[in-house]
Tab-separated table of C-alpha atoms and ligand atoms in Angstrom:
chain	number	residue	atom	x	y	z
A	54	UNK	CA	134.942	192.806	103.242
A	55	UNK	CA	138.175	190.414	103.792
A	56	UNK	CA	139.862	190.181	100.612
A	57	UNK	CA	139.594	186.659	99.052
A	58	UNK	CA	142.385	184.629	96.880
A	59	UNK	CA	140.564	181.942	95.168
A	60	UNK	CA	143.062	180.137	92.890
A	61	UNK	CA	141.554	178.998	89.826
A	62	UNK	CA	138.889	180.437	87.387
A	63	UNK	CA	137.602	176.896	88.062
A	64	UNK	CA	136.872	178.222	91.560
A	65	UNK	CA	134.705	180.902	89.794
A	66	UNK	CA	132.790	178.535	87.681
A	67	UNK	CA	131.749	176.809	91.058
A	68	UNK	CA	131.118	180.070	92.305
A	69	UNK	CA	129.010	180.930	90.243
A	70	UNK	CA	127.173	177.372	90.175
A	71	UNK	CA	127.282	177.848	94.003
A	72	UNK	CA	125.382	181.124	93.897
A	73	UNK	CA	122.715	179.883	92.387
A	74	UNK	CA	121.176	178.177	95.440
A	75	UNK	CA	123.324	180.123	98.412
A	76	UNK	CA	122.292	182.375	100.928
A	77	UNK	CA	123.863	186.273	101.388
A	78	UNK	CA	123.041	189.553	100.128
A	79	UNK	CA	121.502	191.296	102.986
A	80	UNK	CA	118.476	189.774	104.766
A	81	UNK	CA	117.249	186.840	103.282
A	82	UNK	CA	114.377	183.877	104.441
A	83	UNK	CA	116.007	180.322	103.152
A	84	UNK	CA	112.920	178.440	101.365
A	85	UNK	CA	112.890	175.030	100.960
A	86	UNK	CA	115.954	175.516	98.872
A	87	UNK	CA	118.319	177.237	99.586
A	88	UNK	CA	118.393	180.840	100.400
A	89	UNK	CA	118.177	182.884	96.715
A	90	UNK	CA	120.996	185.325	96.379
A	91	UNK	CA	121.100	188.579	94.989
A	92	UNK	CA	123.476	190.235	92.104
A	93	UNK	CA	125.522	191.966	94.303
A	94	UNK	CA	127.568	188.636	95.802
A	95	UNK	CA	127.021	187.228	92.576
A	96	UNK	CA	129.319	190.567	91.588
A	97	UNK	CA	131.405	189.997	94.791
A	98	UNK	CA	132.091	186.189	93.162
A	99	UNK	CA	132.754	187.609	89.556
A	100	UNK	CA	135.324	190.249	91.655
A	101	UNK	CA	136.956	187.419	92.901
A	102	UNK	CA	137.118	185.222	89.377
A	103	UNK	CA	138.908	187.825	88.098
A	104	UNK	CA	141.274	188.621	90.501
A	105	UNK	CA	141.758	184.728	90.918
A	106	UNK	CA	142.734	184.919	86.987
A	107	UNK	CA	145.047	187.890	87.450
A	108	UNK	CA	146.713	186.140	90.758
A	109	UNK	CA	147.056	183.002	90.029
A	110	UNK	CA	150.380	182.690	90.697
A	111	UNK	CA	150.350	184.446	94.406
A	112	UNK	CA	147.281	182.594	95.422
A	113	UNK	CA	148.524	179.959	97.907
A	114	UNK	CA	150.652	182.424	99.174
A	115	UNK	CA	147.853	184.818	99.310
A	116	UNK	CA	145.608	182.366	100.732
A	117	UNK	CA	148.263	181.555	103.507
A	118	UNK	CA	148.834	185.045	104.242
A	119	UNK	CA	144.726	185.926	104.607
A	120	UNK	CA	144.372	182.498	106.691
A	121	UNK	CA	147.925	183.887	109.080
A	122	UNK	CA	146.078	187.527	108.882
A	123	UNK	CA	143.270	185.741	109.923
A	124	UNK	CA	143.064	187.747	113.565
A	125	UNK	CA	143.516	191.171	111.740
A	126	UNK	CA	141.255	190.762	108.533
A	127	UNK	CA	137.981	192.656	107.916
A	128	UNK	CA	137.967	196.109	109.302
A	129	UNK	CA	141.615	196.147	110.330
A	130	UNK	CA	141.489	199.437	108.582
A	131	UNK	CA	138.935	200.246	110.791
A	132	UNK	CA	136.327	199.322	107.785
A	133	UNK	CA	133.632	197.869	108.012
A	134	UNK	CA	133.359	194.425	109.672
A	135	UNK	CA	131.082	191.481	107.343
A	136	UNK	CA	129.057	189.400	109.417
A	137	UNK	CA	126.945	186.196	108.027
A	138	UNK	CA	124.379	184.762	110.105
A	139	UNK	CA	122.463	181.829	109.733
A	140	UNK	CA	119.532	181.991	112.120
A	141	UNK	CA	117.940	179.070	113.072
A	142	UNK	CA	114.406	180.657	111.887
A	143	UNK	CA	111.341	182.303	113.110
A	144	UNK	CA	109.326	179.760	115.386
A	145	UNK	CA	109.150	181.375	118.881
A	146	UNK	CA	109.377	184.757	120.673
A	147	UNK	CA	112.653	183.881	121.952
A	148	UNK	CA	114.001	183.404	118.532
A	149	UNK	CA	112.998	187.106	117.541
A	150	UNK	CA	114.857	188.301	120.677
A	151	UNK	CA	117.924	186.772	119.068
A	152	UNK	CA	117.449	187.715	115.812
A	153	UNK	CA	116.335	191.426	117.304
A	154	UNK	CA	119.842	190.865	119.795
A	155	UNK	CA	121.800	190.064	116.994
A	156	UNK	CA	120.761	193.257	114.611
A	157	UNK	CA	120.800	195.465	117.127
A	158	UNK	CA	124.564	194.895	117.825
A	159	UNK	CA	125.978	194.011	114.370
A	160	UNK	CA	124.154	197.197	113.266
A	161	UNK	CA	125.548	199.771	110.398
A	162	UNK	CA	125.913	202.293	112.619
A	163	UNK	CA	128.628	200.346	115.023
A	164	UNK	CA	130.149	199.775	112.130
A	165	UNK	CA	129.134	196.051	110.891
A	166	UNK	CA	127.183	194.720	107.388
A	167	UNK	CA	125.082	192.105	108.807
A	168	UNK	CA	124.215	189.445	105.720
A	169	UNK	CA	121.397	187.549	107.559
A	170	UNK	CA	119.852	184.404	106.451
A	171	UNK	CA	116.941	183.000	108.390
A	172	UNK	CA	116.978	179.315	107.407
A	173	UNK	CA	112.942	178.687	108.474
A	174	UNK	CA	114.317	175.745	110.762
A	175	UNK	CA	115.519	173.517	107.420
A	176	UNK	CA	119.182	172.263	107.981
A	177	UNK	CA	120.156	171.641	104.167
A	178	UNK	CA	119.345	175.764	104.001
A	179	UNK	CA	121.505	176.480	106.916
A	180	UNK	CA	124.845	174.713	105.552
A	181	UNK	CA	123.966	176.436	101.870
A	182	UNK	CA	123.653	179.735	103.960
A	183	UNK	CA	126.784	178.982	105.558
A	184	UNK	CA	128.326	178.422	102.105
A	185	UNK	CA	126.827	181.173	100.372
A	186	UNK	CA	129.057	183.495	103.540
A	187	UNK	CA	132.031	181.826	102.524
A	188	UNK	CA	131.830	182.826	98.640
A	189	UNK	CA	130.982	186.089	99.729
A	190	UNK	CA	133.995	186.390	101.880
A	191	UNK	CA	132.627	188.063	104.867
A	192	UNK	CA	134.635	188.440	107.893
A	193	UNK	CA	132.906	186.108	110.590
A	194	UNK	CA	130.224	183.742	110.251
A	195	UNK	CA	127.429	183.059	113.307
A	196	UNK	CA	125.472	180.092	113.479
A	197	UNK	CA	122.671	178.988	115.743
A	198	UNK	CA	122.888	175.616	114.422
A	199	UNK	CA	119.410	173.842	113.750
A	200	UNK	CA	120.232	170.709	114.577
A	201	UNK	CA	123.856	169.233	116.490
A	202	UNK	CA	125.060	167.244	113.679
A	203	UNK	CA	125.921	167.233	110.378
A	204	UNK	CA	128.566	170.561	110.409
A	205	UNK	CA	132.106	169.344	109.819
A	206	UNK	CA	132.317	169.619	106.443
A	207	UNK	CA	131.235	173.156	106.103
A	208	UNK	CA	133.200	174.154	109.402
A	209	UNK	CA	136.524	172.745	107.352
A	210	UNK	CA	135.446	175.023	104.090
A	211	UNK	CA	134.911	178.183	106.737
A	212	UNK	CA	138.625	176.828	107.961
A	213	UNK	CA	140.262	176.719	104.935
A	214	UNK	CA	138.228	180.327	103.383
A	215	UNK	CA	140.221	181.122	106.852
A	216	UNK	CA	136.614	182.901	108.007
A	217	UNK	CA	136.383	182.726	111.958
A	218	UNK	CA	133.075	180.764	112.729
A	219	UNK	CA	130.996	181.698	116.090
A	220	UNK	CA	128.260	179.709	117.313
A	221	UNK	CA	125.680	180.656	119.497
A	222	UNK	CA	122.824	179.140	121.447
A	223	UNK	CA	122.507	175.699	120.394
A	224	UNK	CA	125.626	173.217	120.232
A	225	UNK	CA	127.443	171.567	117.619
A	226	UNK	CA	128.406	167.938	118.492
A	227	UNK	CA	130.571	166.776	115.317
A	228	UNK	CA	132.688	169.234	115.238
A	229	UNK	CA	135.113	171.557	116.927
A	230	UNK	CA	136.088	173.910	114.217
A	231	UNK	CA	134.755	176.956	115.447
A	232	UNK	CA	136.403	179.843	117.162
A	233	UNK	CA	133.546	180.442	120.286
A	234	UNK	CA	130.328	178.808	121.353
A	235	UNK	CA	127.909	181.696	123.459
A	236	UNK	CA	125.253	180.200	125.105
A	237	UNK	CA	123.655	178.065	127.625
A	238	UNK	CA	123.833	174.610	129.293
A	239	UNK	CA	120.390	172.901	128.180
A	240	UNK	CA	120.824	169.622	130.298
A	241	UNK	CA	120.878	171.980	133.443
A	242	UNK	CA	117.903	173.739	132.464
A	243	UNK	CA	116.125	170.409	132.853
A	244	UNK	CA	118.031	169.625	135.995
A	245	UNK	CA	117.002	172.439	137.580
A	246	UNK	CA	113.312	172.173	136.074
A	247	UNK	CA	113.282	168.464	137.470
A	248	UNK	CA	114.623	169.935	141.061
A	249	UNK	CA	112.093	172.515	141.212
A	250	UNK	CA	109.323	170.261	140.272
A	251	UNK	CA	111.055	167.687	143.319
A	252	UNK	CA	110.770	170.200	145.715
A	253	UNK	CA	107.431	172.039	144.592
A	254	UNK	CA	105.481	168.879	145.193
A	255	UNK	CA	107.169	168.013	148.372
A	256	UNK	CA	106.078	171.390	149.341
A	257	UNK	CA	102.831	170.670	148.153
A	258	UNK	CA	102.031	166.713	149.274
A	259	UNK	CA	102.186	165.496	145.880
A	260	UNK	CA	103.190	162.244	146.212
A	261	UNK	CA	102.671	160.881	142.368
A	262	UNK	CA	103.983	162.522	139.213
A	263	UNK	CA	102.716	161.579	136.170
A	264	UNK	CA	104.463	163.712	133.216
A	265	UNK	CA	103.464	164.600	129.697
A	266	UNK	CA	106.610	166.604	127.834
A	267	UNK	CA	106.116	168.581	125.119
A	268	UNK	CA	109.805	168.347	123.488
A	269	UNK	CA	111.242	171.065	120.976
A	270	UNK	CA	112.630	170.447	117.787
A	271	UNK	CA	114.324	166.683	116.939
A	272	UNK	CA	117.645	166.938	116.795
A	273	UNK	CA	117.573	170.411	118.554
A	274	UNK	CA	120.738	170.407	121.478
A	275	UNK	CA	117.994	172.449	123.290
A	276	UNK	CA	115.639	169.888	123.038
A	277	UNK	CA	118.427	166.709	124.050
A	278	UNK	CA	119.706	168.659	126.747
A	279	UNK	CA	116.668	169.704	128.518
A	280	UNK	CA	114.781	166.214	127.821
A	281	UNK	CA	118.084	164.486	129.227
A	282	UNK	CA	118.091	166.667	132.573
A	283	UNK	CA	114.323	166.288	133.331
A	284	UNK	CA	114.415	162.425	132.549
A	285	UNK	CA	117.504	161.970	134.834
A	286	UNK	CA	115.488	163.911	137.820
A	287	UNK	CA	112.338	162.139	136.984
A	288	UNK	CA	114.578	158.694	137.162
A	289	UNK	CA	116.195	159.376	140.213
A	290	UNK	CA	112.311	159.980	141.971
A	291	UNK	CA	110.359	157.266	139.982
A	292	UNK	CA	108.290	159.591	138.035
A	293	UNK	CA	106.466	158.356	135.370
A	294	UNK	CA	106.889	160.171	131.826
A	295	UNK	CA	103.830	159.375	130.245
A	296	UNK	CA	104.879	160.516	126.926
A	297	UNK	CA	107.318	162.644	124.976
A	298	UNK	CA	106.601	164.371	121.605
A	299	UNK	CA	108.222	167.437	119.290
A	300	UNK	CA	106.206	169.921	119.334
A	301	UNK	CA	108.956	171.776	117.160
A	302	UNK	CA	108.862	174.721	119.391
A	303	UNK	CA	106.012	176.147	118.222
A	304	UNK	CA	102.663	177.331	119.719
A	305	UNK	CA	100.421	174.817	116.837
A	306	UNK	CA	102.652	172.547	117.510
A	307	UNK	CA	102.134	172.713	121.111
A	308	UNK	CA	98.519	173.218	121.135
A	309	UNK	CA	98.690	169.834	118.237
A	310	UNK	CA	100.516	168.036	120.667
A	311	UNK	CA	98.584	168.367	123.774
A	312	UNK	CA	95.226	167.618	121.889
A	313	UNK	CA	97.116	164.544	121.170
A	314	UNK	CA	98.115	163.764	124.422
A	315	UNK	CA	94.234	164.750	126.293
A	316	UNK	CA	92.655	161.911	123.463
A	317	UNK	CA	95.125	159.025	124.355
A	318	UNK	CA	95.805	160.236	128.514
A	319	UNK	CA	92.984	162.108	129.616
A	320	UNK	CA	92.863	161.801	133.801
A	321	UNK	CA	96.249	160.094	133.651
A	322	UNK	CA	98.708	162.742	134.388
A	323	UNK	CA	99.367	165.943	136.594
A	324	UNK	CA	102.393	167.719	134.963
A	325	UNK	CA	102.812	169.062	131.611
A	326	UNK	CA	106.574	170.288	130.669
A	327	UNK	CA	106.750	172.145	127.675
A	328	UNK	CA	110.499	173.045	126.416
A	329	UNK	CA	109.760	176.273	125.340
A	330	UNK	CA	106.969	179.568	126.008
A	331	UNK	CA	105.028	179.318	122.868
A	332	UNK	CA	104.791	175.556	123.026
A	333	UNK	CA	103.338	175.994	126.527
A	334	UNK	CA	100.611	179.343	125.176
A	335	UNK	CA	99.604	175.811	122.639
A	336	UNK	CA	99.190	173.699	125.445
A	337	UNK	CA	97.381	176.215	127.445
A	338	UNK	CA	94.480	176.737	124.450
A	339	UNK	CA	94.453	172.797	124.464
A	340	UNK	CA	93.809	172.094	128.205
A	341	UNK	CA	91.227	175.183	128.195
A	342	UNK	CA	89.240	173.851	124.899
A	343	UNK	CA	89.059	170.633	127.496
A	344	UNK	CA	88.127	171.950	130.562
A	345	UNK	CA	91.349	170.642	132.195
A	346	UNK	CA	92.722	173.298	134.980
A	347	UNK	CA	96.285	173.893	134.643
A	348	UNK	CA	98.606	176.329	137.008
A	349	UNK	CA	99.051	177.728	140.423
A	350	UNK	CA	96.297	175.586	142.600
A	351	UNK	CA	95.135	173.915	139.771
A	352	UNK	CA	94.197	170.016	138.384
A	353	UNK	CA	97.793	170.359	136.442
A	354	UNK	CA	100.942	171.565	137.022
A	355	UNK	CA	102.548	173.542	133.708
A	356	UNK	CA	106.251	173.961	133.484
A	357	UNK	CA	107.968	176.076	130.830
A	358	UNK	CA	111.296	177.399	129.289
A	359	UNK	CA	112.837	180.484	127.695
A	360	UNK	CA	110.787	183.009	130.067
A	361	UNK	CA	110.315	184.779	127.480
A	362	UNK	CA	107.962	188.718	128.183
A	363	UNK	CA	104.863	186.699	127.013
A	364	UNK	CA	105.924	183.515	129.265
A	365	UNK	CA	106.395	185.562	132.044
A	366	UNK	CA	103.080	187.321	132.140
A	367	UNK	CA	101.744	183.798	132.672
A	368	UNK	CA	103.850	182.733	135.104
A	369	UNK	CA	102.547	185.595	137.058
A	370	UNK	CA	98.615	185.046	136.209
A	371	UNK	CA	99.515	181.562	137.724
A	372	UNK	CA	99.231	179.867	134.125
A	373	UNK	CA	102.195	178.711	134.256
A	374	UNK	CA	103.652	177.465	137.837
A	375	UNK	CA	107.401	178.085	136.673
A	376	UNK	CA	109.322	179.446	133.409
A	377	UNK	CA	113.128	178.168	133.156
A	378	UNK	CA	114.697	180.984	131.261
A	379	UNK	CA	117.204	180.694	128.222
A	380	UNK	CA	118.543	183.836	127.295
A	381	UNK	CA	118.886	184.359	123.733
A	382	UNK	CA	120.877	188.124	124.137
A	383	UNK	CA	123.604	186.085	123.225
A	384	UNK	CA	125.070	189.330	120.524
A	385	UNK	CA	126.888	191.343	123.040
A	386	UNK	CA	128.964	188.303	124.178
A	387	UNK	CA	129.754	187.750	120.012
A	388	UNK	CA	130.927	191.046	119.676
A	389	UNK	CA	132.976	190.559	122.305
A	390	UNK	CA	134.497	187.300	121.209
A	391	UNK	CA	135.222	189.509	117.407
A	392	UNK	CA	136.701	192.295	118.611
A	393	UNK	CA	139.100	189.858	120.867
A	394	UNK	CA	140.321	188.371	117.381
A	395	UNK	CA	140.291	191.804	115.681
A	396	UNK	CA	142.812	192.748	118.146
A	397	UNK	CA	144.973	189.222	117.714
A	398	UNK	CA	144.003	187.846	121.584
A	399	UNK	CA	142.457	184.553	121.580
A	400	UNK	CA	138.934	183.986	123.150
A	401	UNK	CA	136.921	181.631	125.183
A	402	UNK	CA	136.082	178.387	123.984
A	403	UNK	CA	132.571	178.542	125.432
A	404	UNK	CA	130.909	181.770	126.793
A	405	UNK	CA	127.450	180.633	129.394
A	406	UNK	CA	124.855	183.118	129.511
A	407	UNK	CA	123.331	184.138	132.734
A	408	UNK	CA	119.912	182.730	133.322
A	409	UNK	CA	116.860	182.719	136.493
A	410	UNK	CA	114.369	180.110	137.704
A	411	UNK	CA	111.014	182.004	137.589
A	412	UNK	CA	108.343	181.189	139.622
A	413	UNK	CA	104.611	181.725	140.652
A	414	UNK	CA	104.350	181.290	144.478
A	415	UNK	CA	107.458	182.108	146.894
A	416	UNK	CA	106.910	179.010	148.904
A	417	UNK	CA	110.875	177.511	147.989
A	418	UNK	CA	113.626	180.539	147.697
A	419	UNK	CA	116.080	178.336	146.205
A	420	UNK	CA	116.860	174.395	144.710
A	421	UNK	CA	120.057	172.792	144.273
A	422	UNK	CA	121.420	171.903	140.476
A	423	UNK	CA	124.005	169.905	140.293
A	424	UNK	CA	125.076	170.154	143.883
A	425	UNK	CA	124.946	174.105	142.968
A	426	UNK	CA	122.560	175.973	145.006
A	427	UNK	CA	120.187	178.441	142.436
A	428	UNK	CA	117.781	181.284	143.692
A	429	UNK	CA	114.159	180.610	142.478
A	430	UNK	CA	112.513	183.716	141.471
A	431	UNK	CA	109.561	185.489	141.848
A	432	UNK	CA	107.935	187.114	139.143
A	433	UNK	CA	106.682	190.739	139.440
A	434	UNK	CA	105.765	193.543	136.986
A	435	UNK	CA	109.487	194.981	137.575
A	436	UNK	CA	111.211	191.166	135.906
A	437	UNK	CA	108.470	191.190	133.042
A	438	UNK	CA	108.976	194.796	131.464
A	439	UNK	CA	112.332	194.505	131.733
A	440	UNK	CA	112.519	190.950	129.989
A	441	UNK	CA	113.638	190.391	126.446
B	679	GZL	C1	117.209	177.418	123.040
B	679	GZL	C2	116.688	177.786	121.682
B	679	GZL	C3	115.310	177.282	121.553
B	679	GZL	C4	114.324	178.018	122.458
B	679	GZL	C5	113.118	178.025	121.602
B	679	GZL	O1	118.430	177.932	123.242
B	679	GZL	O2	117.486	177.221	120.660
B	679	GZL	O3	114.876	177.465	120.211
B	679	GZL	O4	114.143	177.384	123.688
B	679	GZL	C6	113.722	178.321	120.247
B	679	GZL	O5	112.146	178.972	121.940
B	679	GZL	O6	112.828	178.047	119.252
């Protein structure tokens, strides 16, 4: 655990104010306030009280010297290395790969106390979380950040705690104070779902497209980026979009959605894009409860993303025509990106993931994404047990 200077026993008193509604302390699901702690980083805050008391006098050096040690802090002596992550939350299979991803890596046993808060998709208990790391002093913090704004603030505390911030998957626009971003480009995810869907009904002799998307959460980088990419091939080919709607990436919000969407459009459209798997298993009960034919050969052609095992099945049943996959094994990478500071180097700005087109039918081998030509494949039994 780094070592903290905090300069005045006024710092404690907020502290200890602070603790009352911050996350830390092992793994803990943020409420609607925020995340509860537990007595050991409340002791961890009365530590530091005291030592700010006894120190006063060498704190801004102290803090200088922790912020200019930043590189070697937290298991320099080979200790263990604190990690605080604030999780987006629990909504969707592909966001229990990256929890899963995340634990599996920053695990005891290779040496790392994982303090994980799962922030149940509410953005006030993601920046407490975040807060909560910092008065416990851990050694990095991860975020998947909930929504793209809103973050410079508690970036500049993590800055001036001198605690190394990494985020993963989704982007932060406001702000730049973070060491690494692992993840993956969103607006060519719906490029390259808008290019299949060009070339699929080319292929096909579908002449009109009339679209109902099924968006993920508002404010979500996931959900800009991929709606942004889609619209802009949909655009360039005079599509129509018939509508657009959160679904919050969630199956009942999916399944809400679409019932939604068969009242008010019934007979008026031939595509359904849903920007994530479990969204799309909603959609699926929806369409079935109403007798409408979606899939491979059918009345309606469903696209998804994430390809997530359970997505993937159905793209290969024919459910689903084609899965755009997001990979959320984004840990490995963030290890990566710590152990380049641990050892003083200095590390990507931006790490992309790898990623595959999945598809039902083998009639294309390949579309072109931003003047990038991308293999489309085919789904078998092999791709699905080995998927995340
Ligand atoms: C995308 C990720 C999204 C997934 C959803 O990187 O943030 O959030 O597409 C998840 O399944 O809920």
């Amino acid at each position: 655990m780094k070592r903290k200077i905090v300069s005045v026993l006024m710092c404690a008193t907020m502290t200890a104010a602070l603790f009352a509604g911050c996350g830390g302390g092992g793994d803990t699901q943020a409420s609607g306030d925020a995340a509860k702690t537990d007595d050991a980083a409340n002791d961890a805050a009365d530590d530091g009280a005291s030592e700010a008391a006894g120190d006063d006098a060498a704190a801004d050096d102290g803090a200088s010297e922790a912020a200019g040690d930043d590189a070697a802090a937290g298991g320099s002596d080979g200790g263990t290395i604190t990690i605080g992550f604030a999780q987006v939350g629990h909504e969707s299979d592909w966001r229990t790969a990256s929890t899963k991803s995340c634990q599996d890596v920053f695990s005891a046993e290779n040496g790392y106390d994982l303090q994980f808060v799962d922030c149940d998709n509410d953005s006030a208990a993601q920046i407490e979380a975040v807060r909560g790391f910092i008065q416990q002093a851990v050694d990095y913090i991860i975020i998947d950040p909930i929504v793209s704004t809103g973050w410079d603030t508690v970036l500049t505390e993590c800055e001036d705690a001198g605690i190394p911030v990494i985020i993963i998957d989704r982007t932060i626009d406001d702000s730049d104070k973070y060491v690494s971003w692992v993840g993956s480009n969103f607006k060519t995810e719906g490029l390259a779902a808008g290019e299949w869907l060009k070339a699929y009904a080319e292929n096909k002799g579908i002449s009109e497209i009339n679209a109902l998307v099924i968006e993920g959460s508002t404010g979500a980088s996931a959900t800009i980026g991929r709606t942004e990419g889609f619209k802009e091939i949909a655009d360039a080919n005079g599509w129509t979009i018939v509508d657009s709607q959160s679904g919050d990436f969630t199956e009942a919000g999916g399944q809400e959605v679409m019932e939604s969407y068969i009242k008010s459009y019934e007979g008026k459209f031939n595509v359904v894009i849903c920007q994530n798997d479990n969204e799309a298993f909603g959609a699926m009960t929806a369409m079935k409860n109403a007798g409408i034919e979606y899939g491979v050969g059918k009345d309606v052609i469903l696209v998804s993303f994430d390809a997530c095992t359970a997505g993937l099945e159905k793209v290969m049943s024919g459910d689903i025509n084609a899965d755009f996959e997001c990979n959320p094994l984004a840990a490995p990478d963030v290890e990566k990106v710590i152990k380049q500071l641990q050892a003083g180097e200095t590390p990507e700005k931006e790490v992309y993931m790898t990623e595959h087109w999945y598809v039902n039918e083998d009639v294309l081998s390949s579309i072109t994404v931003n003047g990038e030509e991308q293999a489309l494949t085919v789904v078998t039994q092999e791709i699905i047990d080995a998927q995340y």
